[in-house]
Short mmCIF file of C-alpha atoms and ligand atoms in Angstrom, two decimals:
data_model
loop_
_atom_site.label_atom_id
_atom_site.label_comp_id
_atom_site.label_asym_id
_atom_site.label_seq_id
_atom_site.Cartn_x
_atom_site.Cartn_y
_atom_site.Cartn_z
CA UNK D 29 0.00 0.00 0.00
CA UNK D 30 3.17 1.98 0.16
CA UNK D 31 2.82 3.84 -3.08
CA UNK D 32 -0.92 3.99 -3.62
CA UNK D 33 -1.92 7.06 -5.59
CA UNK D 34 -4.87 9.44 -5.27
CA UNK D 35 -6.69 11.62 -7.77
CA UNK D 36 -5.25 15.10 -8.07
CA UNK D 37 -8.71 16.59 -7.50
CA UNK D 38 -12.37 15.69 -7.13
CA UNK D 39 -12.89 17.05 -10.62
CA UNK D 40 -10.30 14.57 -11.93
CA UNK D 41 -12.23 11.74 -10.28
CA UNK D 42 -15.51 12.95 -11.76
CA UNK D 43 -14.05 13.07 -15.25
CA UNK D 44 -12.43 9.65 -14.96
CA UNK D 45 -15.57 8.05 -13.50
CA UNK D 46 -17.75 9.74 -16.11
CA UNK D 47 -15.30 8.41 -18.69
CA UNK D 48 -15.83 4.92 -17.33
CA UNK D 49 -19.58 5.31 -17.41
CA UNK D 50 -19.78 6.84 -20.88
CA UNK D 51 -18.91 4.17 -23.38
CA UNK D 52 -20.29 1.98 -26.11
CA UNK D 53 -23.38 1.60 -23.92
CA UNK D 54 -24.22 5.29 -24.25
CA UNK D 55 -23.36 5.89 -27.84
CA UNK D 56 -24.87 2.89 -29.55
CA UNK D 57 -26.96 0.97 -27.07
CA UNK D 58 -28.93 3.65 -25.27
CA UNK D 59 -30.15 5.49 -28.38
CA UNK D 60 -31.56 2.44 -30.08
CA UNK D 61 -33.12 0.80 -27.03
CA UNK D 62 -34.77 4.14 -26.23
CA UNK D 63 -36.00 4.44 -29.80
CA UNK D 64 -37.40 0.91 -29.81
CA UNK D 65 -39.03 1.03 -26.40
CA UNK D 66 -41.21 4.10 -26.49
CA UNK D 67 -38.81 7.04 -26.78
CA UNK D 68 -39.40 9.62 -24.06
CA UNK D 69 -41.58 7.14 -22.16
CA UNK D 70 -38.58 4.83 -21.95
CA UNK D 71 -36.29 7.69 -20.98
CA UNK D 72 -38.67 8.45 -18.15
CA UNK D 73 -38.64 4.84 -16.91
CA UNK D 74 -34.88 4.76 -17.29
CA UNK D 75 -34.51 7.86 -15.12
CA UNK D 76 -36.50 6.12 -12.44
CA UNK D 77 -34.22 3.09 -12.65
CA UNK D 78 -31.19 5.33 -12.39
CA UNK D 79 -32.64 6.98 -9.29
CA UNK D 80 -33.87 3.79 -7.60
CA UNK D 81 -30.95 1.53 -8.36
CA UNK D 82 -28.16 3.28 -10.26
CA UNK D 83 -27.37 6.16 -7.93
CA UNK D 84 -27.74 4.21 -4.64
CA UNK D 85 -25.45 1.40 -5.85
CA UNK D 86 -22.98 3.84 -7.37
CA UNK D 87 -22.78 5.64 -4.02
CA UNK D 88 -22.28 2.32 -2.24
CA UNK D 89 -19.46 1.30 -4.57
CA UNK D 90 -17.62 4.59 -4.40
CA UNK D 91 -18.05 4.67 -0.62
CA UNK D 92 -16.65 1.16 -0.15
CA UNK D 93 -13.67 2.08 -2.29
CA UNK D 94 -12.96 5.36 -0.59
CA UNK D 95 -13.38 4.01 2.93
CA UNK D 96 -10.95 1.14 2.41
CA UNK D 97 -8.68 2.73 -0.23
CA UNK D 98 -8.54 -0.68 -1.88
CA UNK D 99 -9.53 -2.66 -4.97
CA UNK D 100 -12.80 -4.70 -4.74
CA UNK D 101 -11.15 -7.77 -3.18
CA UNK D 102 -9.32 -5.71 -0.58
CA UNK D 103 -12.41 -3.58 0.09
CA UNK D 104 -14.62 -6.59 0.86
CA UNK D 105 -11.84 -8.20 2.87
CA UNK D 106 -11.30 -5.17 5.10
CA UNK D 107 -14.98 -4.41 5.66
CA UNK D 108 -16.18 -7.99 6.19
CA UNK D 109 -13.18 -10.05 7.26
CA UNK D 110 -14.96 -12.98 5.64
CA UNK D 111 -13.59 -15.12 2.82
CA UNK D 112 -17.03 -15.43 1.24
CA UNK D 113 -17.44 -11.69 0.75
CA UNK D 114 -13.81 -11.41 -0.30
CA UNK D 115 -14.57 -13.92 -3.05
CA UNK D 116 -17.40 -11.64 -4.23
CA UNK D 117 -14.77 -8.94 -4.72
CA UNK D 118 -12.82 -11.52 -6.71
CA UNK D 119 -15.84 -11.96 -9.00
CA UNK D 120 -15.54 -8.25 -9.79
CA UNK D 121 -11.93 -8.64 -10.83
CA UNK D 122 -12.91 -11.62 -12.97
CA UNK D 123 -15.70 -9.57 -14.55
CA UNK D 124 -13.12 -6.88 -15.37
CA UNK D 125 -11.11 -9.42 -17.35
CA UNK D 126 -14.09 -10.81 -19.19
CA UNK D 127 -15.87 -7.54 -20.04
CA UNK D 128 -12.65 -6.00 -21.26
CA UNK D 129 -11.80 -8.96 -23.48
CA UNK D 130 -14.87 -8.54 -25.67
CA UNK D 131 -15.37 -4.79 -25.17
CA UNK D 132 -11.99 -4.24 -26.73
CA UNK D 133 -13.02 -6.06 -29.90
CA UNK D 134 -15.89 -3.66 -30.62
CA UNK D 135 -13.73 -0.75 -29.52
CA UNK D 136 -11.12 -1.99 -32.01
CA UNK D 137 -13.76 -1.82 -34.76
CA UNK D 138 -14.43 1.82 -33.81
CA UNK D 139 -10.77 2.63 -34.13
CA UNK D 140 -10.56 0.72 -37.41
CA UNK D 141 -13.54 2.69 -38.67
CA UNK D 142 -11.76 5.97 -37.97
CA UNK D 143 -9.30 4.87 -40.63
CA UNK D 144 -12.02 3.60 -42.93
CA UNK D 145 -13.57 7.08 -42.66
CA UNK D 146 -10.26 8.82 -43.31
CA UNK D 147 -9.55 6.61 -46.33
CA UNK D 148 -12.86 7.76 -47.83
CA UNK D 149 -14.24 4.20 -47.93
CA UNK D 150 -17.72 5.41 -46.99
CA UNK D 151 -18.08 7.47 -50.14
CA UNK D 152 -18.64 4.22 -52.06
CA UNK D 153 -21.60 3.35 -49.89
CA UNK D 154 -24.54 3.84 -52.16
CA UNK D 155 -26.92 1.28 -50.70
CA UNK D 156 -27.41 -0.49 -47.41
CA UNK D 157 -26.14 -3.74 -48.88
CA UNK D 158 -22.80 -2.18 -49.90
CA UNK D 159 -22.33 -0.90 -46.35
CA UNK D 160 -23.25 -4.30 -44.98
CA UNK D 161 -20.86 -6.14 -47.28
CA UNK D 162 -18.05 -3.78 -46.38
CA UNK D 163 -18.61 -4.38 -42.69
CA UNK D 164 -18.83 -8.14 -43.15
CA UNK D 165 -15.65 -8.28 -45.18
CA UNK D 166 -13.77 -6.29 -42.51
CA UNK D 167 -14.89 -8.37 -39.55
CA UNK D 168 -14.25 -11.61 -41.37
CA UNK D 169 -10.67 -10.48 -41.95
CA UNK D 170 -8.61 -11.96 -39.12
CA UNK D 171 -5.77 -9.46 -39.40
CA UNK D 172 -8.09 -6.46 -39.37
CA UNK D 173 -10.14 -7.71 -36.47
CA UNK D 174 -7.34 -8.96 -34.25
CA UNK D 175 -5.06 -6.12 -35.32
CA UNK D 176 -7.39 -3.33 -34.19
CA UNK D 177 -8.18 -5.17 -30.99
CA UNK D 178 -4.45 -5.28 -30.23
CA UNK D 179 -3.94 -1.62 -31.14
CA UNK D 180 -6.87 -0.50 -29.02
CA UNK D 181 -5.57 -2.60 -26.17
CA UNK D 182 -2.17 -0.99 -26.52
CA UNK D 183 -3.73 2.44 -25.91
CA UNK D 184 -5.65 1.14 -22.91
CA UNK D 185 -2.52 -0.36 -21.38
CA UNK D 186 -0.51 2.80 -22.00
CA UNK D 187 -2.88 5.00 -19.97
CA UNK D 188 -3.10 2.54 -17.09
CA UNK D 189 0.67 2.07 -17.16
CA UNK D 190 1.18 5.80 -16.66
CA UNK D 191 -0.73 5.61 -13.38
CA UNK D 192 -3.82 7.04 -11.74
CA UNK D 193 -2.88 10.69 -11.82
CA UNK D 194 -0.42 10.82 -14.69
CA UNK D 195 -2.29 8.43 -16.99
CA UNK D 196 -5.96 7.94 -16.20
CA UNK D 197 -6.71 11.37 -14.76
CA UNK D 198 -4.62 13.31 -17.22
CA UNK D 199 -6.00 11.29 -20.14
CA UNK D 200 -9.60 11.82 -18.99
CA UNK D 201 -9.04 15.55 -18.63
CA UNK D 202 -8.16 15.70 -22.29
CA UNK D 203 -10.40 13.00 -23.72
CA UNK D 204 -13.67 13.86 -21.98
CA UNK D 205 -13.83 17.52 -23.10
CA UNK D 206 -12.84 16.46 -26.63
CA UNK D 207 -15.58 13.83 -26.57
CA UNK D 208 -18.11 16.44 -25.46
CA UNK D 209 -17.10 18.97 -28.11
CA UNK D 210 -17.22 16.37 -30.89
CA UNK D 211 -20.64 15.27 -29.70
CA UNK D 212 -21.93 18.85 -29.73
CA UNK D 213 -20.65 19.27 -33.28
CA UNK D 214 -22.44 16.10 -34.34
CA UNK D 215 -25.64 17.25 -32.62
CA UNK D 216 -25.41 20.61 -34.40
CA UNK D 217 -24.86 18.85 -37.73
CA UNK D 218 -27.74 16.44 -37.16
CA UNK D 219 -30.20 19.11 -36.08
CA UNK D 220 -29.48 21.38 -39.02
CA UNK D 221 -30.31 18.69 -41.57
CA UNK D 222 -33.65 18.87 -43.23
CA UNK D 223 -35.99 16.27 -41.73
CA UNK D 224 -34.06 16.04 -38.46
CA UNK D 225 -37.27 16.47 -36.48
CA UNK D 226 -38.39 12.96 -37.47
CA UNK D 227 -35.37 11.56 -35.66
CA UNK D 228 -36.05 13.65 -32.60
CA UNK D 229 -39.65 12.46 -32.65
CA UNK D 230 -38.46 8.84 -32.83
CA UNK D 231 -36.23 9.34 -29.81
CA UNK D 232 -38.33 11.65 -27.71
CA UNK D 233 -42.01 11.09 -28.54
CA UNK D 234 -43.46 9.41 -25.49
CA UNK D 235 -45.19 6.24 -26.60
CA UNK D 236 -46.52 4.74 -23.40
CA UNK D 237 -48.02 1.76 -25.19
CA UNK D 238 -44.50 0.44 -25.77
CA UNK D 239 -43.70 0.32 -22.06
CA UNK D 240 -44.02 -3.27 -20.93
CA UNK D 241 -42.53 -5.28 -18.11
CA UNK D 242 -39.77 -6.21 -20.49
CA UNK D 243 -38.86 -2.63 -21.38
CA UNK D 244 -38.65 -1.78 -17.68
CA UNK D 245 -36.19 -4.63 -17.24
CA UNK D 246 -34.20 -3.47 -20.25
CA UNK D 247 -34.04 0.01 -18.70
CA UNK D 248 -32.90 -1.39 -15.36
CA UNK D 249 -30.26 -3.64 -16.87
CA UNK D 250 -28.97 -0.79 -18.94
CA UNK D 251 -28.86 1.61 -15.98
CA UNK D 252 -26.50 -0.87 -14.45
CA UNK D 253 -24.17 -1.42 -17.38
CA UNK D 254 -24.00 2.20 -18.39
CA UNK D 255 -22.93 3.30 -14.91
CA UNK D 256 -20.19 0.62 -14.88
CA UNK D 257 -21.74 -0.97 -11.80
CA UNK D 258 -21.45 -4.44 -10.35
CA UNK D 259 -17.80 -5.23 -10.89
CA UNK D 260 -15.91 -2.76 -8.79
CA UNK D 261 -14.79 -0.30 -11.45
CA UNK D 262 -16.42 2.53 -9.55
CA UNK D 263 -15.18 1.06 -6.29
CA UNK D 264 -11.63 1.09 -7.58
CA UNK D 265 -11.97 4.67 -8.84
CA UNK D 266 -13.54 5.59 -5.49
CA UNK D 267 -10.51 4.12 -3.74
CA UNK D 268 -8.33 6.91 -5.14
CA UNK D 269 -10.70 9.57 -3.79
CA UNK D 270 -9.75 11.77 -0.86
CA UNK D 271 -11.73 11.67 2.37
CA UNK D 272 -12.76 15.29 2.10
CA UNK D 273 -14.51 14.93 -1.24
CA UNK D 274 -18.29 14.95 -1.35
CA UNK D 275 -19.48 11.55 -2.66
CA UNK D 276 -23.11 12.56 -2.87
CA UNK D 277 -22.57 15.47 -5.22
CA UNK D 278 -19.85 13.69 -7.22
CA UNK D 279 -21.96 10.60 -7.93
CA UNK D 280 -25.04 12.70 -8.76
CA UNK D 281 -23.00 14.62 -11.30
CA UNK D 282 -21.61 11.41 -12.83
CA UNK D 283 -25.13 10.04 -13.24
CA UNK D 284 -26.37 13.28 -14.74
CA UNK D 285 -23.50 13.51 -17.24
CA UNK D 286 -23.85 9.88 -18.28
CA UNK D 287 -27.55 10.29 -19.02
CA UNK D 288 -27.13 13.66 -20.69
CA UNK D 289 -24.44 12.33 -23.04
CA UNK D 290 -26.54 9.27 -23.90
CA UNK D 291 -29.43 11.56 -24.86
CA UNK D 292 -27.18 13.85 -26.88
CA UNK D 293 -25.80 10.81 -28.72
CA UNK D 294 -29.36 9.76 -29.47
CA UNK D 295 -30.18 13.20 -30.86
CA UNK D 296 -27.02 13.28 -33.00
CA UNK D 297 -27.56 9.79 -34.39
CA UNK D 298 -31.30 9.75 -35.02
CA UNK D 299 -31.57 13.25 -36.43
CA UNK D 300 -28.99 12.20 -39.05
CA UNK D 301 -30.40 8.73 -39.69
CA UNK D 302 -33.94 10.01 -40.26
CA UNK D 303 -32.92 13.09 -42.21
CA UNK D 304 -31.02 10.86 -44.61
CA UNK D 305 -34.00 8.54 -44.93
CA UNK D 306 -32.46 5.45 -43.32
CA UNK D 307 -33.99 2.93 -40.96
CA UNK D 308 -32.95 3.02 -37.34
CA UNK D 309 -31.45 -0.45 -36.99
CA UNK D 310 -30.22 -1.78 -33.67
CA UNK D 311 -26.85 -2.94 -32.40
CA UNK D 312 -23.66 -3.03 -34.41
CA UNK D 313 -25.69 -2.62 -37.61
CA UNK D 314 -26.69 0.92 -36.63
CA UNK D 315 -23.19 2.13 -35.91
CA UNK D 316 -21.10 0.25 -38.42
CA UNK D 317 -23.47 0.00 -41.37
CA UNK D 318 -26.31 2.51 -41.22
CA UNK D 319 -24.26 5.45 -39.99
CA UNK D 320 -21.48 5.15 -42.59
CA UNK D 321 -24.23 5.07 -45.22
CA UNK D 322 -25.79 8.17 -43.65
CA UNK D 323 -22.43 9.95 -43.69
CA UNK D 324 -21.86 9.04 -47.33
CA UNK D 325 -24.79 11.21 -48.38
CA UNK D 326 -24.73 13.90 -45.70
CA UNK D 327 -23.22 17.32 -46.48
CA UNK D 328 -19.84 17.37 -44.72
CA UNK D 329 -20.19 13.64 -44.13
CA UNK D 330 -16.49 12.94 -44.62
CA UNK D 331 -15.45 15.08 -41.65
CA UNK D 332 -18.42 14.10 -39.51
CA UNK D 333 -17.81 10.40 -40.07
CA UNK D 334 -14.23 10.76 -38.84
CA UNK D 335 -15.40 12.76 -35.85
CA UNK D 336 -18.06 10.20 -35.01
CA UNK D 337 -15.70 7.24 -34.91
CA UNK D 338 -13.11 9.24 -32.95
CA UNK D 339 -15.91 9.98 -30.45
CA UNK D 340 -16.85 6.32 -30.22
CA UNK D 341 -13.22 5.25 -29.80
CA UNK D 342 -12.58 7.80 -27.05
CA UNK D 343 -15.74 6.79 -25.20
CA UNK D 344 -14.71 3.13 -25.39
CA UNK D 345 -11.13 3.89 -24.37
CA UNK D 346 -12.01 5.71 -21.15
CA UNK D 347 -14.29 2.78 -20.22
CA UNK D 348 -11.69 0.14 -21.10
CA UNK D 349 -9.14 1.95 -18.95
CA UNK D 350 -11.42 1.62 -15.91
CA UNK D 351 -11.87 -2.09 -16.57
CA UNK D 352 -8.15 -2.77 -16.75
CA UNK D 353 -7.56 -0.61 -13.68
CA UNK D 354 -9.70 -2.96 -11.55
CA UNK D 355 -7.48 -5.90 -12.42
CA UNK D 356 -4.27 -3.90 -12.00
CA UNK D 357 -5.37 -2.41 -8.65
CA UNK D 358 -6.00 -5.91 -7.36
CA UNK D 359 -2.47 -7.07 -8.13
CA UNK D 360 -0.92 -3.84 -6.88
CA UNK D 361 -2.84 -3.79 -3.56
CA UNK D 362 -3.14 -7.45 -2.75
CA UNK D 363 -0.05 -8.98 -4.28
CA UNK D 364 2.21 -5.99 -3.92
CA UNK D 365 3.11 -6.01 -7.58
CA UNK D 366 4.56 -2.87 -9.11
CA UNK D 367 1.93 -1.19 -11.31
CA UNK D 368 4.07 -1.50 -14.44
CA UNK D 369 4.42 -5.25 -14.06
CA UNK D 370 0.70 -5.72 -13.35
CA UNK D 371 -0.25 -3.70 -16.43
CA UNK D 372 2.06 -5.62 -18.70
CA UNK D 373 1.29 -9.10 -17.41
CA UNK D 374 -2.48 -8.77 -17.00
CA UNK D 375 -2.87 -6.44 -19.92
CA UNK D 376 -1.34 -9.14 -22.10
CA UNK D 377 -3.41 -11.89 -20.50
CA UNK D 378 -6.64 -9.95 -21.16
CA UNK D 379 -5.50 -9.08 -24.65
CA UNK D 380 -5.01 -12.79 -25.38
CA UNK D 381 -8.36 -13.62 -23.83
CA UNK D 382 -9.91 -11.14 -26.29
CA UNK D 383 -8.46 -12.88 -29.32
CA UNK D 384 -11.00 -15.73 -29.39
CA UNK D 385 -13.69 -13.00 -29.19
CA UNK D 386 -12.12 -11.26 -32.17
CA UNK D 387 -12.00 -14.58 -34.00
CA UNK D 388 -15.66 -15.25 -33.24
CA UNK D 389 -16.53 -13.17 -36.30
CA UNK D 390 -14.44 -15.29 -38.63
CA UNK D 391 -12.44 -18.49 -38.13
CA UNK D 392 -14.00 -19.36 -34.77
CA UNK D 393 -17.56 -18.42 -35.70
CA UNK D 394 -18.64 -22.03 -35.49
CA UNK D 395 -16.84 -22.85 -32.26
CA UNK D 396 -19.75 -22.83 -29.86
CA UNK D 397 -20.45 -23.62 -26.26
CA UNK D 398 -24.07 -23.62 -25.03
CA UNK D 399 -25.01 -22.51 -28.54
CA UNK D 400 -22.96 -19.32 -28.31
CA UNK D 401 -19.65 -18.37 -29.85
CA UNK D 402 -16.85 -17.07 -27.64
CA UNK D 403 -17.78 -13.41 -28.04
CA UNK D 404 -21.44 -13.96 -27.22
CA UNK D 405 -20.50 -16.15 -24.31
CA UNK D 406 -18.14 -13.56 -22.82
CA UNK D 407 -20.80 -10.89 -23.27
CA UNK D 408 -23.56 -13.03 -21.79
CA UNK D 409 -21.50 -14.33 -18.88
CA UNK D 410 -20.35 -10.89 -17.80
CA UNK D 411 -23.29 -8.61 -18.65
CA UNK D 412 -26.05 -11.02 -17.64
CA UNK D 413 -24.45 -12.97 -14.82
CA UNK D 414 -21.37 -11.38 -13.28
CA UNK D 415 -22.48 -7.73 -13.26
CA UNK D 416 -26.00 -8.16 -11.83
CA UNK D 417 -24.71 -10.71 -9.33
CA UNK D 418 -21.94 -8.35 -8.28
CA UNK D 419 -24.34 -5.41 -7.99
CA UNK D 420 -26.78 -7.43 -5.92
CA UNK D 421 -24.00 -8.50 -3.55
CA UNK D 422 -22.66 -4.95 -3.20
CA UNK D 423 -26.10 -3.57 -2.29
CA UNK D 424 -26.78 -6.41 0.15
CA UNK D 425 -23.33 -6.15 1.66
CA UNK D 426 -23.40 -2.43 2.33
CA UNK D 427 -27.01 -2.36 3.49
CA UNK D 428 -27.23 -5.56 5.49
CA UNK D 429 -23.69 -6.49 6.52
CA UNK D 430 -21.67 -3.32 6.83
CA UNK D 431 -24.66 -1.43 8.21
CA UNK D 432 -26.11 2.06 8.17
CA UNK D 433 -24.31 3.47 11.21
CA UNK D 434 -20.85 2.71 9.92
CA UNK D 435 -21.58 3.50 6.28
CA UNK D 436 -23.08 6.88 7.06
CA UNK D 437 -20.13 7.92 9.22
CA UNK D 438 -17.95 7.41 6.17
CA UNK D 439 -20.45 8.95 3.79
CA UNK D 440 -20.45 12.08 5.92
CA UNK D 441 -16.75 12.58 5.39
CA UNK D 442 -16.72 15.30 2.79
CA UNK D 443 -20.48 15.79 2.79
CA UNK D 444 -21.25 16.45 6.45
CA UNK D 445 -22.70 19.90 5.75
CA UNK D 446 -25.12 18.64 3.14
CA UNK D 447 -26.15 15.58 5.16
CA UNK D 448 -26.53 17.49 8.42
CA UNK D 449 -28.79 20.01 6.76
CA UNK D 450 -30.75 17.26 4.96
CA UNK D 451 -30.62 14.12 7.10
CA UNK D 452 -33.43 12.61 5.03
CA UNK D 453 -30.98 12.21 2.11
CA UNK D 454 -29.02 9.52 3.95
CA UNK D 455 -32.24 7.83 5.05
CA UNK D 456 -33.55 7.81 1.52
CA UNK D 457 -30.33 6.32 0.19
CA UNK D 458 -30.58 3.65 2.85
CA UNK D 459 -34.17 2.65 2.05
CA UNK D 460 -33.28 2.33 -1.62
CA UNK D 461 -30.12 0.38 -1.00
CA UNK D 462 -31.58 -1.92 1.58
CA UNK D 463 -34.88 -2.84 0.00
CA UNK D 464 -35.51 -1.47 -3.44
CA UNK D 465 -32.18 -1.90 -5.23
CA UNK D 466 -31.45 -5.54 -4.29
CA UNK D 467 -34.96 -6.67 -5.14
CA UNK D 468 -34.95 -4.90 -8.49
CA UNK D 469 -31.46 -6.13 -9.37
CA UNK D 470 -32.47 -9.66 -8.49
CA UNK D 471 -35.46 -9.45 -10.79
CA UNK D 472 -33.25 -8.20 -13.65
CA UNK D 473 -30.87 -11.05 -12.93
CA UNK D 474 -33.62 -13.64 -13.29
CA UNK D 475 -34.86 -11.91 -16.41
CA UNK D 476 -31.48 -11.83 -18.12
CA UNK D 477 -31.04 -15.51 -17.38
CA UNK D 478 -34.37 -16.10 -19.08
CA UNK D 479 -35.96 -17.36 -15.85
CA UNK D 480 -38.85 -14.88 -15.89
N1 LIG T 596 -20.24 1.85 -18.74
C1 LIG T 596 -19.63 1.36 -19.91
C2 LIG T 596 -20.49 1.67 -21.13
O1 LIG T 596 -21.54 2.22 -21.03
C3 LIG T 596 -19.35 -0.11 -19.86
C4 LIG T 596 -18.67 -0.59 -18.62
C5 LIG T 596 -19.27 -1.57 -17.83
C6 LIG T 596 -17.45 -0.08 -18.23
C7 LIG T 596 -18.68 -2.03 -16.67
C8 LIG T 596 -16.84 -0.51 -17.07
C9 LIG T 596 -17.47 -1.47 -16.28
O2 LIG T 596 -20.11 1.36 -22.23
#
């Protein structure tokens, strides 16, 4: 613990944690699930989920990290003294490995697409099928797919290697404002296209008839993933926070920024897609096929396509950094490894683990376990099992094992003024964390396993 670092400032923490939260989930997932599930009605439900589950669990994670100044394994060990809870922290570290291995493949595509955009490849896209063929030929190319995964991983490792303050914080201070400016430019471009209002209507028209039990569960599950909860990323970032920083205001701001950026991304994407007369597809098809086609016909599309894929790559990079940091923090804190060694060894291990995911789109497409290829399996295992399980355990642990009296003493450090003036805030957090969040997370867990 000798040379454990801290953030240079609370602002640095907020930017890094917002960087972790804002990722592929915000830029491609949120816009299309909102569009498909009732637009503004879904956004409304989602905001509820964020308030009932997202914010309380985020506060719990950051608080556990800051109180113990440790990675998830160390945090559970110190607060519980029990091997069972310590193992739950270990699940978080495992989730870091697994999420990063497949996340980096899609992030690699984003980076690869920056160069596709620069090379002018999109100008040949005259129909949807040309865009689709182009995408398919790239992902079936082993060198392209594995190559960009490795390059993206190299960037991720470089930032983590440089340390908390000199790498992650400094990188976030540059990347997050750039991301925001690019996004504003894309919003401005989208909104000034003729027919943009149809896209806005798609995203923001409240269609309550589309809200079903299932869309509520989608909103809840997404609230979780988009805030990087359930695997200790926020706990690890919280562990570099100083005791005099206000957790309540910092986490509220992170949640606000994450949601705001997701909405802006939706506005930028759908105003352009609708103005250019394309269909709002879902998933990778929207980002890697429909959007390039949209850019090929849009005035200024060449520049905006480059900007878009730079935006996507930056968003993915700041999230990937937080995933690798969980693994590295574990080896630094618990095994006393020097940071540099932990980054190189476990960076390379995770990079190798990602290769079968990269190959799942070509030579290993038919290698299947439980009917899923490696990529789908890694995605399913982490997003549907490890993260909700981790989140459930964190909420239960803080609320039922650690206990209100102790947790609130630590929460008050840095926010005593606010909590003394408004004691109900702590009580409210407690009710959510103790009863509402675990129950809701458990329901999402059953749902994502297909049990309800
Ligand atoms: N929050 C990130 C996103 O929205 C994903 C992520 C999940 C990052 C878990 C870290 C930990 O893309």
